[in-house]
CSV table of C-alpha atoms in Angstrom, one decimal:
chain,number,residue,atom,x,y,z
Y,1,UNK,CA,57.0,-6.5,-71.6
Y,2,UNK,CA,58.8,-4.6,-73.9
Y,3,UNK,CA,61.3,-2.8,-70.9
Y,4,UNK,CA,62.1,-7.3,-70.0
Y,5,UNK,CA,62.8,-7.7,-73.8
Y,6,UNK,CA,64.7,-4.6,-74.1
Y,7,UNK,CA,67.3,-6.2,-70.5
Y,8,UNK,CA,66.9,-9.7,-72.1
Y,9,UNK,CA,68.6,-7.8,-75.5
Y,10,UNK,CA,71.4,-6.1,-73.5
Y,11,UNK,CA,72.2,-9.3,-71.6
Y,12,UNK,CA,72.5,-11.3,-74.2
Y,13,UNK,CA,74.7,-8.6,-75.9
Y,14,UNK,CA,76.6,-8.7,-72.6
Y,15,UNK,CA,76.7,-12.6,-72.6
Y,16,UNK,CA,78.4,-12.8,-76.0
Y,17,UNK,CA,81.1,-9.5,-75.5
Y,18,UNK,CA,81.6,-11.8,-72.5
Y,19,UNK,CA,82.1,-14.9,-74.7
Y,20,UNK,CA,84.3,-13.0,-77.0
Y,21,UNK,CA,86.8,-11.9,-74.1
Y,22,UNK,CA,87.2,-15.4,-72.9
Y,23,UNK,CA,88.1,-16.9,-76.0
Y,24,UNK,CA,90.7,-14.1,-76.9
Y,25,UNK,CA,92.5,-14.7,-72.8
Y,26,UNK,CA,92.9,-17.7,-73.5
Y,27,UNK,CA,96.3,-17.0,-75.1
Y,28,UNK,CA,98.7,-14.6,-73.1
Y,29,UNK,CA,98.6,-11.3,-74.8
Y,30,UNK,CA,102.4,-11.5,-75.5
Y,31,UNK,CA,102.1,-14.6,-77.7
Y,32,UNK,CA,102.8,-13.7,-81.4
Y,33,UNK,CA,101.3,-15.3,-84.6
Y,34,UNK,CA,104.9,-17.4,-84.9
Y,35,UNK,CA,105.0,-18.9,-81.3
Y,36,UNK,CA,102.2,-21.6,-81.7
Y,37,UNK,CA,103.2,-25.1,-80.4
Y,38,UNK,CA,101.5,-27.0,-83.4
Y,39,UNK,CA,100.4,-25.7,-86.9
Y,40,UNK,CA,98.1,-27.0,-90.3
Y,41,UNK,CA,99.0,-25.0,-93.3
Y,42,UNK,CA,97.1,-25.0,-96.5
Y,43,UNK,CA,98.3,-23.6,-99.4
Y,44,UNK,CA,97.3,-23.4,-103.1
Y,45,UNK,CA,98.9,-21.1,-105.8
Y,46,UNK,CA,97.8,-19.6,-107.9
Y,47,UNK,CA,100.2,-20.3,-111.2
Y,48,UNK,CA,97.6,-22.9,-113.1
Y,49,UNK,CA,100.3,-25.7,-111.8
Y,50,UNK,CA,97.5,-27.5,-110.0
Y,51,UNK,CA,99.8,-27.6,-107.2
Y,52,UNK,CA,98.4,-27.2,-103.5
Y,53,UNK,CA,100.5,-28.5,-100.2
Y,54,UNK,CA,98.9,-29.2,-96.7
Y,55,UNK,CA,102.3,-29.1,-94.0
Y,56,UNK,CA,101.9,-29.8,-90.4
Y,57,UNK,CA,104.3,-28.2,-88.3
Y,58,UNK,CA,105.4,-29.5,-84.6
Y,59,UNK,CA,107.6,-27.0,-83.1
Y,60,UNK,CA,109.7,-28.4,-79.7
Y,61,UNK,CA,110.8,-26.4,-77.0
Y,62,UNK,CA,114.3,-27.6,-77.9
Y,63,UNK,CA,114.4,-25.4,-81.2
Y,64,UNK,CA,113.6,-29.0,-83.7
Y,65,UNK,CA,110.6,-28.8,-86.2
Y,66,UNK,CA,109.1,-31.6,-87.6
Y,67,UNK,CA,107.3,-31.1,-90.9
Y,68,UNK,CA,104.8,-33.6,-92.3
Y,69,UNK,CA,104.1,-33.1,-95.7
Y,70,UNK,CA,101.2,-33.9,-98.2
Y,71,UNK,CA,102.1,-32.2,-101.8
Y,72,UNK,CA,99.5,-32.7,-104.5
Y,73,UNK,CA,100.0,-31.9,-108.0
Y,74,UNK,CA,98.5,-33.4,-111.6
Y,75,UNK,CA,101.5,-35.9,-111.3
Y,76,UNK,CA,100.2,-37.3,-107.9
Y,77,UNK,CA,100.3,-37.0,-104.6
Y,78,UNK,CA,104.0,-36.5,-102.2
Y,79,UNK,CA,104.0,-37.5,-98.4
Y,80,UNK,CA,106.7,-38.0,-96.0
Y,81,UNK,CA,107.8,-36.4,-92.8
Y,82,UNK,CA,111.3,-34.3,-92.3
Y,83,UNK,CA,113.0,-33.4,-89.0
Y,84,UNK,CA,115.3,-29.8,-88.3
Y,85,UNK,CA,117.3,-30.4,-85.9
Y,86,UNK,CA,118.8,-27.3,-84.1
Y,87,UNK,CA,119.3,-25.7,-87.6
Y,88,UNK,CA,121.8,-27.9,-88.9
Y,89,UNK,CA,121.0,-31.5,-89.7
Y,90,UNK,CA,117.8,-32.9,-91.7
Y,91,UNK,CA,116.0,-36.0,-91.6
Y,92,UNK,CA,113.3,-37.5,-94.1
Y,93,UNK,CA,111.3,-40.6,-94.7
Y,94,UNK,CA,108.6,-40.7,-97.0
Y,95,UNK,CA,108.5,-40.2,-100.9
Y,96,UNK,CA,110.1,-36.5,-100.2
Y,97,UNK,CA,112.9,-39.0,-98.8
Y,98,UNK,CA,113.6,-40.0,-102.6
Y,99,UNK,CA,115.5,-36.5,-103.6
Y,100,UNK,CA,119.3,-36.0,-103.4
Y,101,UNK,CA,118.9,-33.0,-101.5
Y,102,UNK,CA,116.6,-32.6,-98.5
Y,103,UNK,CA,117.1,-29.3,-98.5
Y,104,UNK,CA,115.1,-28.4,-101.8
Y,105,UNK,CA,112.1,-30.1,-100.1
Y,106,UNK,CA,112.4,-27.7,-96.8
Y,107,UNK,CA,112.3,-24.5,-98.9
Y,108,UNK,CA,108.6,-24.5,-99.8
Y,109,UNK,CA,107.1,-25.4,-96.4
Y,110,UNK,CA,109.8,-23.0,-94.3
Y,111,UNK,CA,109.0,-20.0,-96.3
Y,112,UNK,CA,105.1,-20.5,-97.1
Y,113,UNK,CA,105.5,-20.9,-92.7
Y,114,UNK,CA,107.0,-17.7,-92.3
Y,115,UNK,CA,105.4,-16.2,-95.3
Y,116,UNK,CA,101.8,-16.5,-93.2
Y,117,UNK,CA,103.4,-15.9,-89.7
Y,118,UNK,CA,104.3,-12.4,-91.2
Y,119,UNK,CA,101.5,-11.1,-92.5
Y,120,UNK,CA,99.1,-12.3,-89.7
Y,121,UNK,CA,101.8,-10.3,-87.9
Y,122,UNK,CA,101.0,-7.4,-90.5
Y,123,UNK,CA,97.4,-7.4,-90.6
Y,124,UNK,CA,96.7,-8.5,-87.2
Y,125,UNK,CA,99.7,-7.0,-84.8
Y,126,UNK,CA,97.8,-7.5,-81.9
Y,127,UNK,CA,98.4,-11.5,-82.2
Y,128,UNK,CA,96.5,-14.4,-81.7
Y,129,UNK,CA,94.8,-13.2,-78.2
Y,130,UNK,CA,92.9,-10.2,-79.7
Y,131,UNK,CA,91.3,-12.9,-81.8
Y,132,UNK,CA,87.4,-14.0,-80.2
Y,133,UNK,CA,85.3,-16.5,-81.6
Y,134,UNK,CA,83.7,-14.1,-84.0
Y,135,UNK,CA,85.3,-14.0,-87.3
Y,136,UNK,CA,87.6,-11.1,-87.5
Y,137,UNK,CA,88.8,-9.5,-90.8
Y,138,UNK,CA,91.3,-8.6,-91.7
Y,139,UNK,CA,94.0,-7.1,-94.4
Y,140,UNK,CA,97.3,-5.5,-95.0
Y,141,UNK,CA,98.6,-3.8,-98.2
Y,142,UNK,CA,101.2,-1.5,-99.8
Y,143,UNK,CA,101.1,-0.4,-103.1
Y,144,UNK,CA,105.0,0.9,-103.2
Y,145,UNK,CA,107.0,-1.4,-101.2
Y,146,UNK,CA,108.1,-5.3,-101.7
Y,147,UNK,CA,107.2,-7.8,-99.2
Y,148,UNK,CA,110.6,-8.9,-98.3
Y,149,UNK,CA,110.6,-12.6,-96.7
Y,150,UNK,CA,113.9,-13.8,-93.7
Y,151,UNK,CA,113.3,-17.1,-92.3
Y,152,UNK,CA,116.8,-17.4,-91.6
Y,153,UNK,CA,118.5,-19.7,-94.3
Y,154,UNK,CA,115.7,-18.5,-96.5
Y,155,UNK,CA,114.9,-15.2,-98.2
Y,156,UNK,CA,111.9,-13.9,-100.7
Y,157,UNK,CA,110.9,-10.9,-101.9
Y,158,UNK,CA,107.2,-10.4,-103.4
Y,159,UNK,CA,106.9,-7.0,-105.8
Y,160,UNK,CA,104.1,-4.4,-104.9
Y,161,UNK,CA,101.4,-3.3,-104.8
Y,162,UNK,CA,100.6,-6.4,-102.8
Y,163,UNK,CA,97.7,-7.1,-100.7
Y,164,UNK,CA,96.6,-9.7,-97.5
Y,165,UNK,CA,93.4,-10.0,-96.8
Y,166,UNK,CA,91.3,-12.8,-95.2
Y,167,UNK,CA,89.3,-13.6,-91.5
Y,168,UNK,CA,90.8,-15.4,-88.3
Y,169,UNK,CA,88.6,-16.7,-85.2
Y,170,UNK,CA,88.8,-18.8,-82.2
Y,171,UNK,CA,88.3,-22.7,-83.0
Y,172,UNK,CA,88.7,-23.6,-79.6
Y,173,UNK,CA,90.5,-23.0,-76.4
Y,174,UNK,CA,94.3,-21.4,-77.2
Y,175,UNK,CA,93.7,-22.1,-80.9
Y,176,UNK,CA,92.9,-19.9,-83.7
Y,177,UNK,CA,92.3,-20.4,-87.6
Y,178,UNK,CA,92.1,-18.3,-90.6
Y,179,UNK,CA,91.8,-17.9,-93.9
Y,180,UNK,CA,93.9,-15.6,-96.4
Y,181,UNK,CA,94.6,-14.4,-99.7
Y,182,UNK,CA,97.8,-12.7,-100.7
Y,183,UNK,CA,98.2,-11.0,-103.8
Y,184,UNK,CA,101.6,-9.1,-104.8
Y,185,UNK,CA,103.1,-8.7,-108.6
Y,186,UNK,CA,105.3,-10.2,-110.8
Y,187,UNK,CA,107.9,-8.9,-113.1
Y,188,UNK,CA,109.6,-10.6,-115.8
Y,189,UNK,CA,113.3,-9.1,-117.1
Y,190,UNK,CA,110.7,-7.7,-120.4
Y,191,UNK,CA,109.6,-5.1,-117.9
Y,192,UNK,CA,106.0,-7.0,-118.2
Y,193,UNK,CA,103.6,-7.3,-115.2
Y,194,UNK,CA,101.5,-9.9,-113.6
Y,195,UNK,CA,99.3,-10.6,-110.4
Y,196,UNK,CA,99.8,-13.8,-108.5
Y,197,UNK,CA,97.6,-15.3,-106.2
Y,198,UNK,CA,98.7,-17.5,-102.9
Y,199,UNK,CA,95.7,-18.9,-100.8
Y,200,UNK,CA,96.5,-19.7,-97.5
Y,201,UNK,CA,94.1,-21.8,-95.0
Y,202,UNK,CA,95.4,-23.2,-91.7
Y,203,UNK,CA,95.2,-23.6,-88.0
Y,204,UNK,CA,97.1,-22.6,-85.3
Y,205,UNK,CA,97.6,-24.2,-82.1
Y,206,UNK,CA,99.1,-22.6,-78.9
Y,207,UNK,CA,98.6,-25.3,-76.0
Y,208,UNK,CA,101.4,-26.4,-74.6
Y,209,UNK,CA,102.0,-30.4,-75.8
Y,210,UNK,CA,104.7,-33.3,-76.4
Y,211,UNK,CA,106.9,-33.2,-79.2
Y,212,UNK,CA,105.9,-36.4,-81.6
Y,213,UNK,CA,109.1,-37.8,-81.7
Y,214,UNK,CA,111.1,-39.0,-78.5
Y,215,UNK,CA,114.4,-39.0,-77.7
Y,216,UNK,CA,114.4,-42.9,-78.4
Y,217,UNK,CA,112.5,-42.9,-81.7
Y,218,UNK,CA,114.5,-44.5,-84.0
Y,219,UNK,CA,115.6,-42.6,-86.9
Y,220,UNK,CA,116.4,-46.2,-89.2
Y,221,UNK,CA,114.9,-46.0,-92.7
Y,222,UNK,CA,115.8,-42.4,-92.3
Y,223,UNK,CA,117.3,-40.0,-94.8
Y,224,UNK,CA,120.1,-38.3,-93.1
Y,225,UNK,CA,121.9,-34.5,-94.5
Y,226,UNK,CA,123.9,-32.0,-92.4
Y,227,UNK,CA,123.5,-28.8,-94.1
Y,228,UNK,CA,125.6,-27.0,-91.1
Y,229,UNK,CA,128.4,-29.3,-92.8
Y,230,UNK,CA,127.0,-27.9,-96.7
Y,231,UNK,CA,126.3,-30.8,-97.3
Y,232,UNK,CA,124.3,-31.4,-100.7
Y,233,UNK,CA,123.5,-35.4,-100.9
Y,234,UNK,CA,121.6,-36.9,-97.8
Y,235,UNK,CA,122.6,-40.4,-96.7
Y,236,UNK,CA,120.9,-43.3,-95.3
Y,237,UNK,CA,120.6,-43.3,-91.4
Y,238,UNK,CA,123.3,-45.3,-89.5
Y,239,UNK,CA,122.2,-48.6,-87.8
Y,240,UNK,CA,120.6,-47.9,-84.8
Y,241,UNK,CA,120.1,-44.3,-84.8
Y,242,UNK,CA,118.0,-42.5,-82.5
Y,243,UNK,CA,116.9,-39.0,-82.6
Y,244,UNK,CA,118.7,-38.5,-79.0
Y,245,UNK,CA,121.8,-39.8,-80.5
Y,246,UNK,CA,121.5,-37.1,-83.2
Y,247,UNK,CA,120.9,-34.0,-81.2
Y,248,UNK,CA,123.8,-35.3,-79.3
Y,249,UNK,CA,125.8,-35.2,-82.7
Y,250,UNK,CA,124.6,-31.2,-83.1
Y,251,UNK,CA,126.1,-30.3,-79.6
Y,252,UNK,CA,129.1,-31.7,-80.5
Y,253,UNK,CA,129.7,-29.7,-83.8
Y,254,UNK,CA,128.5,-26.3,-82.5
């Protein structure tokens, strides 16, 4: 009995390795932490502002993001969705519509994106395919260098020591989600020193799927800004805009 208990024991050991493997090839082993398809983003700082943000990214093969925001803060509660088109035009409906410049709206969500993209990429170099169904953990540190922050128009630099620490796992087939707190210092002009907190919780999808928007969605009621043309005030959409007609607009101002 106990030599069919012991094989029953490795088996099921076996079975679950097993299980793990499947759900890590489920992505190609080239796929990075920045290449999913769709993405939830959670964040809440850690300031005593009250404010936390939950952005859902599309990204489409044809280089456009679309962003949908829900910002919540003591004031109340910010919604709205915002278009990047090739780089160099915005679009926005939605209270986050209501600002002169789009472009102060983008900030947050594009760097808080590439913010958690890069230290996944830190902690977990590997990417998204060594990741199983079991909750791995993980963390990233250094107690002499800055975590310095690209995302293209978009730079930020986070003093050390810093630290990133948190768990990803497999939530289904070619998606993964995690959880992660990143710590780094703050220095005032004084010379004084403080710890800041950023939470981040999300998910990350990496199936290939349709873009929400197509190329004859209608872009009326639409907030309009080129910032490829520095533009600084967005503008209502013209009558009868589509987002087709748009990215036609970008290819003819490259």
């Amino acid at each position: 009995m106990s030599r069919i208990v012991t094989r029953l024991a490795a088996l099921a050991a076996t079975w679950a390795l097993a299980g793990a493997a499947m759900a890590a090839d489920d992505i190609d082993a080239g796929t990075g932490w920045h290449d999913p398809v769709a993405n939830v983003l959670d964040v809440d700082f850690g300031d005593g502002s009250g404010f936390h943000a939950r952005w859902s990214y599309f990204h489409c093969e044809c280089g456009d993001v679309l962003i949908r925001f829900e910002q919540g803060a003591p004031e109340g509660v910010t919604t709205g969705e915002m278009l990047l088109i090739d780089g160099q035009v915005l679009a926005a409906r939605g209270d986050i519509a209501q600002v002169d410049d789009l472009e102060t709206v983008l900030q947050a969500p594009l760097l808080m994106l590439h913010l958690s993209f890069g230290l996944l990429e830190r902690a977990v170099p590997e990417g998204p395919s060594a990741i199983g169904e079991r909750r791995h953990r993980f963390s990233a540190s250094d107690n002499l260098n800055a975590y310095r922050l690209e995302s293209g128009r978009y730079s930020g630099t986070f003093d050390a020591p810093w630290k990133a620490s948190g768990q990803a796992w497999s939530g289904a087939e070619s998606r993964r989600r995690f959880e992660m707190d990143f710590t780094f210092t703050l220095r005032d002009d004084q010379g004084g020193e403080d710890e800041s907190t950023i939470t981040f919780s999300g998910g990350q999808d990496y199936r290939p799927g349709a873009f929400p928007m197509q190329e004859e969605s209608s872009l009326e009621g639409w907030k309009v800004q080129w910032i490829s043309r520095n533009e600084t005030v967005a503008h209502a959409a013209e009558s009868g805009l589509t987002l087709g007609a748009l990215r036609e607009q970008t290819g003819q101002t490259r």
